[in-house]
Amino acid sequence: MARGLRHAGCDVRPVSRTGRAAACAGAGPEAVREVEVQVEAAEPQEAPVTLRLDGKVALVTGAGSPDGIGYATARRLRDLGARVAIVSTTRRIHERAAELSITGFVADLTDEAEVGALADAVSDQLGDVEVLVNNAGLTSRASPEILRPVSQLTYDEWKSEIDRNLSTAFLCSRAFQGGMAEQGWGRIVNLAATAGPVNALPTEAAYAAAKAGVVGLTRALAMELVADGVNVNCVAPGTIYTAASTVTEIKQGLGTPIGRPGTPDEVAAAIAFLCSPAASYITGQMLVVDGGNSVREAEFR
């Protein structure tokens, strides 16, 4: 139930940037008015009911594939007015950047030093990053997911999946959060997956563990940065049709309640919303984009 104030006996706790809280409990009109004033003071000066990102500097990681989620997200953020930079591990990122008329960088985001160098380079060329989309880590033909049961999974393979899918989000978030906090506004959107936070399949323990970790990182970071005006959320795609999709994955998509796999553009739309000023009251959340597959209890067709 969403109300600005409840009846006497309530506990209203608007939190300001200083972290102070006000409460009323069976108080009279003067105390209630004091709470109302503090609620009004905690509200934004202007209602940010817009999807536009005009002038904001946005960085999208893992955008090297022309038909992937990262590329679709970069295109959408550009169309919303953001000044966009993209990064991947190979020089093909410059082709994607040229196609979108944006800026491209090459970096290994599992390497702490390279992430630091990336942060400096983006700041020098575009300014402080205000929107960060941690998409790097989703599987591709160039770096396929390691599919092996735990009994056969080597420790190096385990670490590789964790580094690619979780450590990248940690390193990039750590590198760019400070600038956002100093400005008093920012958006971080991490890419999780339904595998791990919602469900799992045999042979994908490392990937599922990493993506579940992305949700935990998202929630913890959201609480750390909420007083600084920085919102942190994650999107969990289900089966999404890209050039890297296997026949098995496509069949899984056809079996969803909607009856088809999702598209990168549909995931990008969810990401872009969470990046926008319109998502000002949403933080620490996971938005599932899976055609209703995680909701269905049993096959009904």
PDB file of C-alpha atoms in Angstrom:
ATOM      1  CA  MET A   1       0.000   0.000   0.000  1.00  0.00           C
ATOM      2  CA  ALA A   2       1.610   3.271  -1.151  1.00  0.00           C
ATOM      3  CA  ARG A   3       0.717   6.304   0.948  1.00  0.00           C
ATOM      4  CA  GLY A   4       2.599   9.468   1.835  1.00  0.00           C
ATOM      5  CA  LEU A   5       1.449   9.245   5.460  1.00  0.00           C
ATOM      6  CA  ARG A   6      -0.576   6.704   7.362  1.00  0.00           C
ATOM      7  CA  HIS A   7      -2.945   7.228  10.298  1.00  0.00           C
ATOM      8  CA  ALA A   8      -1.898   7.914  13.894  1.00  0.00           C
ATOM      9  CA  GLY A   9       0.285   5.160  15.249  1.00  0.00           C
ATOM     10  CA  CYS A  10       2.255   4.998  12.009  1.00  0.00           C
ATOM     11  CA  ASP A  11       6.005   4.942  11.574  1.00  0.00           C
ATOM     12  CA  VAL A  12       7.001   7.241   8.732  1.00  0.00           C
ATOM     13  CA  ARG A  13      10.721   7.222   8.006  1.00  0.00           C
ATOM     14  CA  PRO A  14      11.818   9.360   5.064  1.00  0.00           C
ATOM     15  CA  VAL A  15      15.607   9.236   4.794  1.00  0.00           C
ATOM     16  CA  SER A  16      17.529  12.309   3.744  1.00  0.00           C
ATOM     17  CA  ARG A  17      21.013  12.316   2.259  1.00  0.00           C
ATOM     18  CA  THR A  18      22.425  12.787   5.723  1.00  0.00           C
ATOM     19  CA  GLY A  19      20.822   9.494   6.721  1.00  0.00           C
ATOM     20  CA  ARG A  20      18.549  11.035   9.401  1.00  0.00           C
ATOM     21  CA  ALA A  21      15.026   9.667   9.837  1.00  0.00           C
ATOM     22  CA  ALA A  22      11.840  11.143  11.225  1.00  0.00           C
ATOM     23  CA  ALA A  23       9.026   9.156  12.773  1.00  0.00           C
ATOM     24  CA  CYS A  24       5.552   9.793  14.111  1.00  0.00           C
ATOM     25  CA  ALA A  25       3.753   7.492  16.501  1.00  0.00           C
ATOM     26  CA  GLY A  26       0.340   8.574  17.652  1.00  0.00           C
ATOM     27  CA  ALA A  27       1.418  12.219  17.540  1.00  0.00           C
ATOM     28  CA  GLY A  28      -0.730  15.346  17.246  1.00  0.00           C
ATOM     29  CA  PRO A  29      -1.175  17.687  14.237  1.00  0.00           C
ATOM     30  CA  GLU A  30       2.053  19.606  14.843  1.00  0.00           C
ATOM     31  CA  ALA A  31       4.170  16.449  14.879  1.00  0.00           C
ATOM     32  CA  VAL A  32       2.417  15.113  11.787  1.00  0.00           C
ATOM     33  CA  ARG A  33       3.062  18.396   9.986  1.00  0.00           C
ATOM     34  CA  GLU A  34       6.731  18.181  10.950  1.00  0.00           C
ATOM     35  CA  VAL A  35       6.902  14.744   9.335  1.00  0.00           C
ATOM     36  CA  GLU A  36       5.167  16.064   6.218  1.00  0.00           C
ATOM     37  CA  VAL A  37       7.738  18.844   5.940  1.00  0.00           C
ATOM     38  CA  GLN A  38      10.604  16.350   6.213  1.00  0.00           C
ATOM     39  CA  VAL A  39       8.998  14.123   3.582  1.00  0.00           C
ATOM     40  CA  GLU A  40       8.724  17.102   1.242  1.00  0.00           C
ATOM     41  CA  ALA A  41      12.349  18.034   1.918  1.00  0.00           C
ATOM     42  CA  ALA A  42      13.482  14.535   1.007  1.00  0.00           C
ATOM     43  CA  GLU A  43      11.640  14.580  -2.329  1.00  0.00           C
ATOM     44  CA  PRO A  44      13.417  15.636  -5.542  1.00  0.00           C
ATOM     45  CA  GLN A  45      13.247  19.340  -6.341  1.00  0.00           C
ATOM     46  CA  GLU A  46      11.840  18.514  -9.781  1.00  0.00           C
ATOM     47  CA  ALA A  47       9.846  15.408 -10.573  1.00  0.00           C
ATOM     48  CA  PRO A  48      12.231  13.406 -12.802  1.00  0.00           C
ATOM     49  CA  VAL A  49       9.487  11.749 -14.819  1.00  0.00           C
ATOM     50  CA  THR A  50      11.506  11.352 -17.988  1.00  0.00           C
ATOM     51  CA  LEU A  51      13.419   8.687 -19.843  1.00  0.00           C
ATOM     52  CA  ARG A  52      15.748  11.220 -21.414  1.00  0.00           C
ATOM     53  CA  LEU A  53      19.456  11.128 -20.622  1.00  0.00           C
ATOM     54  CA  ASP A  54      20.506  14.272 -22.447  1.00  0.00           C
ATOM     55  CA  GLY A  55      24.130  15.113 -21.759  1.00  0.00           C
ATOM     56  CA  LYS A  56      24.711  12.189 -19.402  1.00  0.00           C
ATOM     57  CA  VAL A  57      27.899  10.179 -19.930  1.00  0.00           C
ATOM     58  CA  ALA A  58      27.131   6.459 -20.180  1.00  0.00           C
ATOM     59  CA  LEU A  59      29.465   3.471 -20.373  1.00  0.00           C
ATOM     60  CA  VAL A  60      28.248   0.083 -21.604  1.00  0.00           C
ATOM     61  CA  THR A  61      30.596  -2.877 -21.190  1.00  0.00           C
ATOM     62  CA  GLY A  62      30.598  -6.005 -23.330  1.00  0.00           C
ATOM     63  CA  ALA A  63      29.211  -4.341 -26.457  1.00  0.00           C
ATOM     64  CA  GLY A  64      31.374  -5.943 -29.128  1.00  0.00           C
ATOM     65  CA  SER A  65      28.695  -8.055 -30.811  1.00  0.00           C
ATOM     66  CA  PRO A  66      26.466  -6.238 -33.334  1.00  0.00           C
ATOM     67  CA  ASP A  67      23.432  -8.279 -32.278  1.00  0.00           C
ATOM     68  CA  GLY A  68      24.055  -8.474 -28.549  1.00  0.00           C
ATOM     69  CA  ILE A  69      22.432  -6.877 -25.516  1.00  0.00           C
ATOM     70  CA  GLY A  70      25.332  -4.474 -24.955  1.00  0.00           C
ATOM     71  CA  TYR A  71      25.150  -3.060 -28.477  1.00  0.00           C
ATOM     72  CA  ALA A  72      21.369  -2.708 -28.321  1.00  0.00           C
ATOM     73  CA  THR A  73      21.683  -0.940 -24.968  1.00  0.00           C
ATOM     74  CA  ALA A  74      24.326   1.470 -26.238  1.00  0.00           C
ATOM     75  CA  ARG A  75      22.148   2.347 -29.222  1.00  0.00           C
ATOM     76  CA  ARG A  76      19.119   2.977 -27.023  1.00  0.00           C
ATOM     77  CA  LEU A  77      21.038   5.138 -24.529  1.00  0.00           C
ATOM     78  CA  ARG A  78      22.469   7.136 -27.424  1.00  0.00           C
ATOM     79  CA  ASP A  79      18.960   7.676 -28.788  1.00  0.00           C
ATOM     80  CA  LEU A  80      17.896   8.940 -25.342  1.00  0.00           C
ATOM     81  CA  GLY A  81      20.527  11.658 -25.555  1.00  0.00           C
ATOM     82  CA  ALA A  82      23.426  10.156 -23.615  1.00  0.00           C
ATOM     83  CA  ARG A  83      27.058  10.524 -24.627  1.00  0.00           C
ATOM     84  CA  VAL A  84      27.925   6.841 -24.866  1.00  0.00           C
ATOM     85  CA  ALA A  85      31.167   4.903 -24.616  1.00  0.00           C
ATOM     86  CA  ILE A  86      31.406   1.163 -25.156  1.00  0.00           C
ATOM     87  CA  VAL A  87      34.115  -1.334 -24.285  1.00  0.00           C
ATOM     88  CA  SER A  88      35.009  -4.929 -25.085  1.00  0.00           C
ATOM     89  CA  THR A  89      38.101  -7.118 -25.064  1.00  0.00           C
ATOM     90  CA  THR A  90      38.774  -6.948 -28.818  1.00  0.00           C
ATOM     91  CA  ARG A  91      39.320  -4.239 -31.399  1.00  0.00           C
ATOM     92  CA  ARG A  92      36.008  -5.015 -33.052  1.00  0.00           C
ATOM     93  CA  ILE A  93      34.557  -2.570 -30.536  1.00  0.00           C
ATOM     94  CA  HIS A  94      35.798   0.235 -32.786  1.00  0.00           C
ATOM     95  CA  GLU A  95      33.570  -1.082 -35.590  1.00  0.00           C
ATOM     96  CA  ARG A  96      30.559  -1.012 -33.272  1.00  0.00           C
ATOM     97  CA  ALA A  97      31.483   2.482 -32.093  1.00  0.00           C
ATOM     98  CA  ALA A  98      31.739   3.736 -35.678  1.00  0.00           C
ATOM     99  CA  GLU A  99      28.340   2.256 -36.521  1.00  0.00           C
ATOM    100  CA  LEU A 100      26.747   4.127 -33.618  1.00  0.00           C
ATOM    101  CA  SER A 101      28.898   7.278 -33.881  1.00  0.00           C
ATOM    102  CA  ILE A 102      30.029   6.868 -30.285  1.00  0.00           C
ATOM    103  CA  THR A 103      33.365   6.153 -28.542  1.00  0.00           C
ATOM    104  CA  GLY A 104      34.915   2.702 -28.207  1.00  0.00           C
ATOM    105  CA  PHE A 105      37.593   1.336 -25.884  1.00  0.00           C
ATOM    106  CA  VAL A 106      39.451  -1.980 -25.645  1.00  0.00           C
ATOM    107  CA  ALA A 107      40.074  -3.387 -22.158  1.00  0.00           C
ATOM    108  CA  ASP A 108      40.164  -6.648 -20.237  1.00  0.00           C
ATOM    109  CA  LEU A 109      37.663  -5.936 -17.475  1.00  0.00           C
ATOM    110  CA  THR A 110      38.905  -8.846 -15.367  1.00  0.00           C
ATOM    111  CA  ASP A 111      42.207  -6.946 -14.983  1.00  0.00           C
ATOM    112  CA  GLU A 112      42.152  -4.354 -12.187  1.00  0.00           C
ATOM    113  CA  ALA A 113      44.829  -2.185 -13.800  1.00  0.00           C
ATOM    114  CA  GLU A 114      43.063  -2.113 -17.170  1.00  0.00           C
ATOM    115  CA  VAL A 115      39.781  -1.111 -15.543  1.00  0.00           C
ATOM    116  CA  GLY A 116      41.587   1.768 -13.851  1.00  0.00           C
ATOM    117  CA  ALA A 117      43.117   2.837 -17.149  1.00  0.00           C
ATOM    118  CA  LEU A 118      39.688   2.629 -18.790  1.00  0.00           C
ATOM    119  CA  ALA A 119      38.189   4.890 -16.122  1.00  0.00           C
ATOM    120  CA  ASP A 120      40.901   7.484 -16.747  1.00  0.00           C
ATOM    121  CA  ALA A 121      40.481   7.285 -20.532  1.00  0.00           C
ATOM    122  CA  VAL A 122      36.700   7.663 -20.463  1.00  0.00           C
ATOM    123  CA  SER A 123      36.950  10.583 -18.045  1.00  0.00           C
ATOM    124  CA  ASP A 124      39.546  12.330 -20.214  1.00  0.00           C
ATOM    125  CA  GLN A 125      37.534  11.955 -23.419  1.00  0.00           C
ATOM    126  CA  LEU A 126      33.924  12.255 -22.273  1.00  0.00           C
ATOM    127  CA  GLY A 127      33.862  13.337 -18.626  1.00  0.00           C
ATOM    128  CA  ASP A 128      32.719  11.560 -15.498  1.00  0.00           C
ATOM    129  CA  VAL A 129      30.543   8.502 -16.097  1.00  0.00           C
ATOM    130  CA  GLU A 130      27.023   8.963 -14.724  1.00  0.00           C
ATOM    131  CA  VAL A 131      25.436   5.796 -16.148  1.00  0.00           C
ATOM    132  CA  LEU A 132      27.201   2.424 -16.025  1.00  0.00           C
ATOM    133  CA  VAL A 133      25.805  -0.743 -17.591  1.00  0.00           C
ATOM    134  CA  ASN A 134      27.803  -3.808 -16.546  1.00  0.00           C
ATOM    135  CA  ASN A 135      26.906  -6.118 -19.403  1.00  0.00           C
ATOM    136  CA  ALA A 136      30.314  -7.752 -19.867  1.00  0.00           C
ATOM    137  CA  GLY A 137      30.336 -11.433 -19.016  1.00  0.00           C
ATOM    138  CA  LEU A 138      27.338 -12.739 -20.880  1.00  0.00           C
ATOM    139  CA  THR A 139      28.406 -15.684 -22.999  1.00  0.00           C
ATOM    140  CA  SER A 140      29.368 -15.361 -26.628  1.00  0.00           C
ATOM    141  CA  ARG A 141      30.949 -17.430 -29.349  1.00  0.00           C
ATOM    142  CA  ALA A 142      34.282 -15.781 -28.571  1.00  0.00           C
ATOM    143  CA  SER A 143      34.072 -16.712 -24.876  1.00  0.00           C
ATOM    144  CA  PRO A 144      31.599 -19.569 -24.485  1.00  0.00           C
ATOM    145  CA  GLU A 145      30.125 -20.594 -21.176  1.00  0.00           C
ATOM    146  CA  ILE A 146      31.917 -23.455 -19.455  1.00  0.00           C
ATOM    147  CA  LEU A 147      29.419 -26.314 -19.287  1.00  0.00           C
ATOM    148  CA  ARG A 148      30.631 -29.028 -16.967  1.00  0.00           C
ATOM    149  CA  PRO A 149      29.206 -30.660 -13.829  1.00  0.00           C
ATOM    150  CA  VAL A 150      30.798 -29.601 -10.557  1.00  0.00           C
ATOM    151  CA  SER A 151      32.495 -32.993 -10.211  1.00  0.00           C
ATOM    152  CA  GLN A 152      34.412 -32.313 -13.440  1.00  0.00           C
ATOM    153  CA  LEU A 153      34.850 -28.547 -13.145  1.00  0.00           C
ATOM    154  CA  THR A 154      38.425 -27.429 -12.590  1.00  0.00           C
ATOM    155  CA  TYR A 155      39.226 -24.653 -10.158  1.00  0.00           C
ATOM    156  CA  ASP A 156      40.641 -22.534 -12.997  1.00  0.00           C
ATOM    157  CA  GLU A 157      37.387 -22.933 -14.943  1.00  0.00           C
ATOM    158  CA  TRP A 158      35.394 -21.956 -11.865  1.00  0.00           C
ATOM    159  CA  LYS A 159      37.512 -18.845 -11.325  1.00  0.00           C
ATOM    160  CA  SER A 160      37.256 -17.933 -15.004  1.00  0.00           C
ATOM    161  CA  GLU A 161      33.446 -17.914 -14.887  1.00  0.00           C
ATOM    162  CA  ILE A 162      33.368 -15.948 -11.636  1.00  0.00           C
ATOM    163  CA  ASP A 163      35.867 -13.402 -12.932  1.00  0.00           C
ATOM    164  CA  ARG A 164      34.108 -12.901 -16.258  1.00  0.00           C
ATOM    165  CA  ASN A 165      30.575 -12.679 -14.899  1.00  0.00           C
ATOM    166  CA  LEU A 166      30.991 -11.185 -11.420  1.00  0.00           C
ATOM    167  CA  SER A 167      34.432  -9.647 -10.947  1.00  0.00           C
ATOM    168  CA  THR A 168      33.966  -7.462 -14.046  1.00  0.00           C
ATOM    169  CA  ALA A 169      30.859  -5.892 -12.489  1.00  0.00           C
ATOM    170  CA  PHE A 170      32.667  -5.410  -9.176  1.00  0.00           C
ATOM    171  CA  LEU A 171      35.758  -3.783 -10.683  1.00  0.00           C
ATOM    172  CA  CYS A 172      33.815  -1.438 -12.963  1.00  0.00           C
ATOM    173  CA  SER A 173      31.322  -0.458 -10.272  1.00  0.00           C
ATOM    174  CA  ARG A 174      34.151   0.306  -7.859  1.00  0.00           C
ATOM    175  CA  ALA A 175      35.999   2.345 -10.477  1.00  0.00           C
ATOM    176  CA  PHE A 176      33.075   4.583 -11.439  1.00  0.00           C
ATOM    177  CA  GLN A 177      30.906   4.857  -8.334  1.00  0.00           C
ATOM    178  CA  GLY A 178      33.032   7.588  -6.745  1.00  0.00           C
ATOM    179  CA  GLY A 179      32.420  10.067  -9.544  1.00  0.00           C
ATOM    180  CA  MET A 180      28.691   9.428  -9.408  1.00  0.00           C
ATOM    181  CA  ALA A 181      28.585   9.918  -5.639  1.00  0.00           C
ATOM    182  CA  GLU A 182      30.493  13.204  -5.892  1.00  0.00           C
ATOM    183  CA  GLN A 183      27.966  14.505  -8.423  1.00  0.00           C
ATOM    184  CA  GLY A 184      25.030  13.300  -6.339  1.00  0.00           C
ATOM    185  CA  TRP A 185      23.443  11.364  -9.215  1.00  0.00           C
ATOM    186  CA  GLY A 186      24.134   8.099 -10.976  1.00  0.00           C
ATOM    187  CA  ARG A 187      22.790   4.835 -12.301  1.00  0.00           C
ATOM    188  CA  ILE A 188      24.439   1.422 -12.267  1.00  0.00           C
ATOM    189  CA  VAL A 189      22.648  -1.464 -13.988  1.00  0.00           C
ATOM    190  CA  ASN A 190      24.194  -4.926 -13.763  1.00  0.00           C
ATOM    191  CA  LEU A 191      23.342  -7.842 -16.020  1.00  0.00           C
ATOM    192  CA  ALA A 192      22.415 -10.927 -14.048  1.00  0.00           C
ATOM    193  CA  ALA A 193      20.465 -13.825 -15.587  1.00  0.00           C
ATOM    194  CA  THR A 194      17.605 -16.080 -14.630  1.00  0.00           C
ATOM    195  CA  ALA A 195      20.204 -18.834 -14.277  1.00  0.00           C
ATOM    196  CA  GLY A 196      21.365 -18.535 -10.678  1.00  0.00           C
ATOM    197  CA  PRO A 197      19.020 -15.974  -9.113  1.00  0.00           C
ATOM    198  CA  VAL A 198      15.848 -17.732 -10.341  1.00  0.00           C
ATOM    199  CA  ASN A 199      16.687 -21.236 -11.563  1.00  0.00           C
ATOM    200  CA  ALA A 200      19.546 -23.375 -12.832  1.00  0.00           C
ATOM    201  CA  LEU A 201      20.402 -26.247 -15.122  1.00  0.00           C
ATOM    202  CA  PRO A 202      22.951 -29.041 -14.709  1.00  0.00           C
ATOM    203  CA  THR A 203      26.516 -28.194 -15.765  1.00  0.00           C
ATOM    204  CA  GLU A 204      26.181 -24.444 -15.191  1.00  0.00           C
ATOM    205  CA  ALA A 205      27.096 -24.136 -11.502  1.00  0.00           C
ATOM    206  CA  ALA A 206      29.877 -21.585 -11.994  1.00  0.00           C
ATOM    207  CA  TYR A 207      27.805 -19.342 -14.249  1.00  0.00           C
ATOM    208  CA  ALA A 208      24.765 -19.609 -11.968  1.00  0.00           C
ATOM    209  CA  ALA A 209      26.864 -18.814  -8.900  1.00  0.00           C
ATOM    210  CA  ALA A 210      28.376 -15.770 -10.602  1.00  0.00           C
ATOM    211  CA  LYS A 211      25.005 -14.398 -11.697  1.00  0.00           C
ATOM    212  CA  ALA A 212      23.509 -14.951  -8.260  1.00  0.00           C
ATOM    213  CA  GLY A 213      26.518 -13.041  -6.969  1.00  0.00           C
ATOM    214  CA  VAL A 214      25.685 -10.167  -9.320  1.00  0.00           C
ATOM    215  CA  VAL A 215      22.324  -9.813  -7.565  1.00  0.00           C
ATOM    216  CA  GLY A 216      24.008  -9.770  -4.164  1.00  0.00           C
ATOM    217  CA  LEU A 217      26.521  -7.172  -5.349  1.00  0.00           C
ATOM    218  CA  THR A 218      23.684  -5.071  -6.752  1.00  0.00           C
ATOM    219  CA  ARG A 219      21.742  -5.033  -3.505  1.00  0.00           C
ATOM    220  CA  ALA A 220      24.748  -4.312  -1.294  1.00  0.00           C
ATOM    221  CA  LEU A 221      25.994  -1.524  -3.556  1.00  0.00           C
ATOM    222  CA  ALA A 222      22.501  -0.030  -3.735  1.00  0.00           C
ATOM    223  CA  MET A 223      22.453   0.327   0.039  1.00  0.00           C
ATOM    224  CA  GLU A 224      25.951   1.791   0.112  1.00  0.00           C
ATOM    225  CA  LEU A 225      25.174   4.460  -2.496  1.00  0.00           C
ATOM    226  CA  VAL A 226      21.532   5.306  -1.849  1.00  0.00           C
ATOM    227  CA  ALA A 227      22.359   8.375   0.253  1.00  0.00           C
ATOM    228  CA  ASP A 228      24.544   9.703  -2.574  1.00  0.00           C
ATOM    229  CA  GLY A 229      21.786   9.753  -5.184  1.00  0.00           C
ATOM    230  CA  VAL A 230      23.090   6.680  -7.010  1.00  0.00           C
ATOM    231  CA  ASN A 231      20.602   3.927  -7.850  1.00  0.00           C
ATOM    232  CA  VAL A 232      21.852   0.384  -8.485  1.00  0.00           C
ATOM    233  CA  ASN A 233      19.681  -2.322 -10.073  1.00  0.00           C
ATOM    234  CA  CYS A 234      20.063  -5.422 -12.197  1.00  0.00           C
ATOM    235  CA  VAL A 235      18.271  -7.032 -15.117  1.00  0.00           C
ATOM    236  CA  ALA A 236      17.974 -10.817 -15.376  1.00  0.00           C
ATOM    237  CA  PRO A 237      17.340 -11.975 -18.946  1.00  0.00           C
ATOM    238  CA  GLY A 238      15.990 -15.417 -19.706  1.00  0.00           C
ATOM    239  CA  THR A 239      16.441 -16.927 -23.177  1.00  0.00           C
ATOM    240  CA  ILE A 240      17.416 -14.137 -25.561  1.00  0.00           C
ATOM    241  CA  TYR A 241      17.942 -14.770 -29.272  1.00  0.00           C
ATOM    242  CA  THR A 242      21.372 -13.642 -30.487  1.00  0.00           C
ATOM    243  CA  ALA A 243      23.942 -14.988 -32.928  1.00  0.00           C
ATOM    244  CA  ALA A 244      25.439 -16.925 -30.010  1.00  0.00           C
ATOM    245  CA  SER A 245      22.187 -18.756 -29.236  1.00  0.00           C
ATOM    246  CA  THR A 246      22.275 -22.539 -29.527  1.00  0.00           C
ATOM    247  CA  VAL A 247      19.474 -24.645 -30.979  1.00  0.00           C
ATOM    248  CA  THR A 248      18.684 -25.855 -27.460  1.00  0.00           C
ATOM    249  CA  GLU A 249      18.380 -22.282 -26.188  1.00  0.00           C
ATOM    250  CA  ILE A 250      16.106 -21.289 -29.057  1.00  0.00           C
ATOM    251  CA  LYS A 251      13.849 -24.251 -28.328  1.00  0.00           C
ATOM    252  CA  GLN A 252      13.743 -23.194 -24.681  1.00  0.00           C
ATOM    253  CA  GLY A 253      12.627 -19.770 -25.811  1.00  0.00           C
ATOM    254  CA  LEU A 254       9.842 -21.238 -27.921  1.00  0.00           C
ATOM    255  CA  GLY A 255       8.615 -23.029 -24.803  1.00  0.00           C
ATOM    256  CA  THR A 256       8.087 -19.853 -22.750  1.00  0.00           C
ATOM    257  CA  PRO A 257       4.531 -18.617 -22.025  1.00  0.00           C
ATOM    258  CA  ILE A 258       5.025 -15.850 -24.616  1.00  0.00           C
ATOM    259  CA  GLY A 259       6.094 -18.540 -27.078  1.00  0.00           C
ATOM    260  CA  ARG A 260       9.408 -17.169 -28.346  1.00  0.00           C
ATOM    261  CA  PRO A 261      12.855 -16.108 -27.171  1.00  0.00           C
ATOM    262  CA  GLY A 262      13.360 -12.495 -26.208  1.00  0.00           C
ATOM    263  CA  THR A 263      15.354  -9.992 -28.238  1.00  0.00           C
ATOM    264  CA  PRO A 264      18.337  -7.857 -27.245  1.00  0.00           C
ATOM    265  CA  ASP A 265      16.231  -4.744 -27.856  1.00  0.00           C
ATOM    266  CA  GLU A 266      13.650  -5.936 -25.318  1.00  0.00           C
ATOM    267  CA  VAL A 267      16.340  -6.366 -22.676  1.00  0.00           C
ATOM    268  CA  ALA A 268      17.877  -3.028 -23.639  1.00  0.00           C
ATOM    269  CA  ALA A 269      14.518  -1.320 -23.090  1.00  0.00           C
ATOM    270  CA  ALA A 270      14.413  -2.598 -19.506  1.00  0.00           C
ATOM    271  CA  ILE A 271      18.015  -1.532 -18.904  1.00  0.00           C
ATOM    272  CA  ALA A 272      17.414   1.937 -20.359  1.00  0.00           C
ATOM    273  CA  PHE A 273      14.435   2.503 -18.079  1.00  0.00           C
ATOM    274  CA  LEU A 274      16.504   1.667 -14.992  1.00  0.00           C
ATOM    275  CA  CYS A 275      19.207   4.043 -16.264  1.00  0.00           C
ATOM    276  CA  SER A 276      16.758   6.913 -16.621  1.00  0.00           C
ATOM    277  CA  PRO A 277      15.623   9.654 -14.221  1.00  0.00           C
ATOM    278  CA  ALA A 278      12.184   8.016 -14.333  1.00  0.00           C
ATOM    279  CA  ALA A 279      13.556   5.156 -12.204  1.00  0.00           C
ATOM    280  CA  SER A 280      14.436   7.517  -9.364  1.00  0.00           C
ATOM    281  CA  TYR A 281      12.583   5.494  -6.697  1.00  0.00           C
ATOM    282  CA  ILE A 282      13.882   2.079  -7.740  1.00  0.00           C
ATOM    283  CA  THR A 283      17.109   0.700  -6.293  1.00  0.00           C
ATOM    284  CA  GLY A 284      18.465  -2.683  -5.235  1.00  0.00           C
ATOM    285  CA  GLN A 285      15.995  -4.511  -7.486  1.00  0.00           C
ATOM    286  CA  MET A 286      16.182  -7.333 -10.022  1.00  0.00           C
ATOM    287  CA  LEU A 287      13.975  -7.055 -13.116  1.00  0.00           C
ATOM    288  CA  VAL A 288      13.391 -10.425 -14.796  1.00  0.00           C
ATOM    289  CA  VAL A 289      12.986 -10.342 -18.601  1.00  0.00           C
ATOM    290  CA  ASP A 290      12.086 -13.914 -19.548  1.00  0.00           C
ATOM    291  CA  GLY A 291       8.683 -13.999 -21.233  1.00  0.00           C
ATOM    292  CA  GLY A 292       7.020 -15.148 -18.027  1.00  0.00           C
ATOM    293  CA  ASN A 293       8.998 -18.381 -17.912  1.00  0.00           C
ATOM    294  CA  SER A 294       9.985 -18.080 -14.236  1.00  0.00           C
ATOM    295  CA  VAL A 295       6.366 -17.437 -13.213  1.00  0.00           C
ATOM    296  CA  ARG A 296       4.778 -20.484 -14.821  1.00  0.00           C
ATOM    297  CA  GLU A 297       4.372 -23.376 -12.429  1.00  0.00           C
ATOM    298  CA  ALA A 298       3.936 -26.076 -15.083  1.00  0.00           C
ATOM    299  CA  GLU A 299       3.594 -26.528 -18.831  1.00  0.00           C
ATOM    300  CA  PHE A 300       0.075 -25.625 -19.876  1.00  0.00           C
ATOM    301  CA  ARG A 301       0.166 -26.020 -23.643  1.00  0.00           C
TER     302      ARG A 301
END
